[in-house]
PDB file of C-alpha atoms in Angstrom:
ATOM      1  CA  MET A   2       1.033  14.874 -12.216  1.00  0.00           C
ATOM      2  CA  SER A   3       1.694  13.637  -8.693  1.00  0.00           C
ATOM      3  CA  PRO A   4      -1.323  12.272  -6.796  1.00  0.00           C
ATOM      4  CA  ARG A   5      -0.454  14.636  -3.935  1.00  0.00           C
ATOM      5  CA  PHE A   6      -1.171  17.653  -6.098  1.00  0.00           C
ATOM      6  CA  GLU A   7      -4.198  16.264  -7.926  1.00  0.00           C
ATOM      7  CA  THR A   8      -7.128  18.681  -7.920  1.00  0.00           C
ATOM      8  CA  ARG A   9      -9.661  16.816 -10.030  1.00  0.00           C
ATOM      9  CA  GLU A  10     -12.486  14.948  -8.382  1.00  0.00           C
ATOM     10  CA  ILE A  11     -11.528  11.274  -8.114  1.00  0.00           C
ATOM     11  CA  ASN A  12     -14.411  10.174 -10.326  1.00  0.00           C
ATOM     12  CA  LYS A  13     -13.197  12.525 -13.103  1.00  0.00           C
ATOM     13  CA  ILE A  14      -9.750  10.949 -13.381  1.00  0.00           C
ATOM     14  CA  PRO A  15      -9.288   8.583 -16.355  1.00  0.00           C
ATOM     15  CA  PRO A  16      -8.850   4.918 -15.350  1.00  0.00           C
ATOM     16  CA  GLY A  17      -5.174   4.597 -16.368  1.00  0.00           C
ATOM     17  CA  GLU A  18      -4.151   7.595 -14.279  1.00  0.00           C
ATOM     18  CA  LEU A  19      -6.362   6.629 -11.363  1.00  0.00           C
ATOM     19  CA  ASP A  20      -4.945   3.114 -11.385  1.00  0.00           C
ATOM     20  CA  ASN A  21      -1.428   4.560 -11.057  1.00  0.00           C
ATOM     21  CA  PHE A  22      -2.535   6.924  -8.279  1.00  0.00           C
ATOM     22  CA  VAL A  23      -4.232   4.131  -6.331  1.00  0.00           C
ATOM     23  CA  GLY A  24      -1.233   1.830  -6.823  1.00  0.00           C
ATOM     24  CA  SER A  25       1.135   4.560  -5.558  1.00  0.00           C
ATOM     25  CA  PHE A  26      -1.130   5.171  -2.588  1.00  0.00           C
ATOM     26  CA  LEU A  27      -1.177   1.477  -1.676  1.00  0.00           C
ATOM     27  CA  LEU A  28       2.625   1.274  -1.967  1.00  0.00           C
ATOM     28  CA  SER A  29       3.309   4.329   0.153  1.00  0.00           C
ATOM     29  CA  ILE A  30       0.671   4.327   2.912  1.00  0.00           C
ATOM     30  CA  ARG A  31       1.998   3.460   6.377  1.00  0.00           C
ATOM     31  CA  ASN A  32       0.759   3.198   9.941  1.00  0.00           C
ATOM     32  CA  ALA A  33       1.472   6.154  12.242  1.00  0.00           C
ATOM     33  CA  ASP A  34       4.510   4.293  13.589  1.00  0.00           C
ATOM     34  CA  GLY A  35       5.911   3.856  10.057  1.00  0.00           C
ATOM     35  CA  SER A  36       5.139   0.151   9.776  1.00  0.00           C
ATOM     36  CA  GLU A  37       3.339  -1.251   6.769  1.00  0.00           C
ATOM     37  CA  TYR A  38      -0.343  -2.061   6.796  1.00  0.00           C
ATOM     38  CA  GLU A  39      -1.465  -5.676   6.660  1.00  0.00           C
ATOM     39  CA  PRO A  40      -2.467  -6.817   3.158  1.00  0.00           C
ATOM     40  CA  ASP A  41      -6.094  -7.263   4.262  1.00  0.00           C
ATOM     41  CA  THR A  42      -6.201  -3.621   5.371  1.00  0.00           C
ATOM     42  CA  LEU A  43      -4.837  -2.473   2.007  1.00  0.00           C
ATOM     43  CA  THR A  44      -7.449  -4.622   0.251  1.00  0.00           C
ATOM     44  CA  SER A  45     -10.129  -2.994   2.399  1.00  0.00           C
ATOM     45  CA  TYR A  46      -8.902   0.455   1.371  1.00  0.00           C
ATOM     46  CA  HIS A  47      -8.913  -0.603  -2.282  1.00  0.00           C
ATOM     47  CA  ARG A  48     -12.487  -1.879  -2.013  1.00  0.00           C
ATOM     48  CA  SER A  49     -13.594   1.225  -0.121  1.00  0.00           C
ATOM     49  CA  ILE A  50     -12.282   3.411  -2.941  1.00  0.00           C
ATOM     50  CA  ASP A  51     -14.140   1.161  -5.393  1.00  0.00           C
ATOM     51  CA  ARG A  52     -17.411   1.551  -3.437  1.00  0.00           C
ATOM     52  CA  PHE A  53     -16.937   5.320  -3.318  1.00  0.00           C
ATOM     53  CA  LEU A  54     -16.408   5.424  -7.077  1.00  0.00           C
ATOM     54  CA  LYS A  55     -19.524   3.305  -7.662  1.00  0.00           C
ATOM     55  CA  LYS A  56     -21.563   5.808  -5.646  1.00  0.00           C
ATOM     56  CA  LYS A  57     -20.135   8.559  -7.844  1.00  0.00           C
ATOM     57  CA  LYS A  58     -21.227   6.597 -10.958  1.00  0.00           C
ATOM     58  CA  TYR A  59     -17.659   5.907 -12.092  1.00  0.00           C
ATOM     59  CA  LEU A  60     -17.744   3.688 -15.166  1.00  0.00           C
ATOM     60  CA  TYR A  61     -14.983   1.309 -14.062  1.00  0.00           C
ATOM     61  CA  SER A  62     -14.440  -1.001 -11.095  1.00  0.00           C
ATOM     62  CA  LEU A  63     -11.070  -1.109  -9.344  1.00  0.00           C
ATOM     63  CA  VAL A  64     -11.839  -4.671  -8.306  1.00  0.00           C
ATOM     64  CA  ASN A  65     -12.915  -6.138 -11.662  1.00  0.00           C
ATOM     65  CA  GLU A  66     -11.770  -4.079 -14.635  1.00  0.00           C
ATOM     66  CA  LYS A  67      -8.589  -4.638 -16.637  1.00  0.00           C
ATOM     67  CA  GLU A  68      -7.926  -0.888 -16.481  1.00  0.00           C
ATOM     68  CA  PHE A  69      -7.005  -1.349 -12.807  1.00  0.00           C
ATOM     69  CA  GLU A  70      -4.552  -4.234 -13.133  1.00  0.00           C
ATOM     70  CA  THR A  71      -1.687  -2.192 -11.696  1.00  0.00           C
ATOM     71  CA  SER A  72      -3.337  -1.410  -8.355  1.00  0.00           C
ATOM     72  CA  ARG A  73      -4.472  -5.035  -8.038  1.00  0.00           C
ATOM     73  CA  ALA A  74      -0.906  -6.178  -8.823  1.00  0.00           C
ATOM     74  CA  VAL A  75       0.345  -3.928  -6.006  1.00  0.00           C
ATOM     75  CA  LEU A  76      -2.088  -5.628  -3.618  1.00  0.00           C
ATOM     76  CA  GLN A  77      -0.975  -9.051  -4.794  1.00  0.00           C
ATOM     77  CA  SER A  78       2.683  -8.079  -4.387  1.00  0.00           C
ATOM     78  CA  LYS A  79       2.084  -6.735  -0.872  1.00  0.00           C
ATOM     79  CA  ARG A  80       0.282  -9.957   0.066  1.00  0.00           C
ATOM     80  CA  LYS A  81       3.165 -12.067  -1.293  1.00  0.00           C
ATOM     81  CA  GLU A  82       5.733  -9.890   0.522  1.00  0.00           C
ATOM     82  CA  HIS A  83       3.832 -10.286   3.775  1.00  0.00           C
ATOM     83  CA  LEU A  84       3.563 -14.055   3.376  1.00  0.00           C
ATOM     84  CA  ASN A  85       7.272 -14.368   2.574  1.00  0.00           C
ATOM     85  CA  LYS A  86       8.129 -12.329   5.675  1.00  0.00           C
ATOM     86  CA  LYS A  87       5.927 -14.556   7.848  1.00  0.00           C
ATOM     87  CA  VAL A  88       7.592 -17.686   6.456  1.00  0.00           C
ATOM     88  CA  LYS A  89      11.048 -16.187   6.983  1.00  0.00           C
ATOM     89  CA  ASP A  90      10.168 -15.177  10.562  1.00  0.00           C
ATOM     90  CA  ALA A  91       8.775 -18.667  11.295  1.00  0.00           C
ATOM     91  CA  ASN A  92      11.901 -20.324   9.884  1.00  0.00           C
ATOM     92  CA  GLN A  93      14.125 -18.030  11.938  1.00  0.00           C
ATOM     93  CA  MET A  94      12.133 -18.853  15.048  1.00  0.00           C
ATOM     94  CA  LEU A  95      12.554 -22.584  14.392  1.00  0.00           C
ATOM     95  CA  LEU A  96      16.295 -22.154  13.932  1.00  0.00           C
ATOM     96  CA  ASN A  97      16.606 -20.275  17.212  1.00  0.00           C
ATOM     97  CA  HIS A  98      14.893 -22.982  19.265  1.00  0.00           C
TER      98      HIS A  98
END
């Protein structure tokens, strides 16, 4: 099932499915102008979802549990992508001066 059409309460979704939903969300979310969010913002969203789930007595932590490796890998990938882009932009700037 697509996360867009999910009707279950978030705290009722099994960890494997929820991990995929959260990972998809983190990959697809964009600013209003279509640009990507900074990695720190995505991490904040991830942790906010984790706090919400804790309040709902969810048995797993997005931040710590192995069941949520995929969404954490997405965050790590986004961070690496962002860093690589910054390095590339800095190198390009050096070449142009």
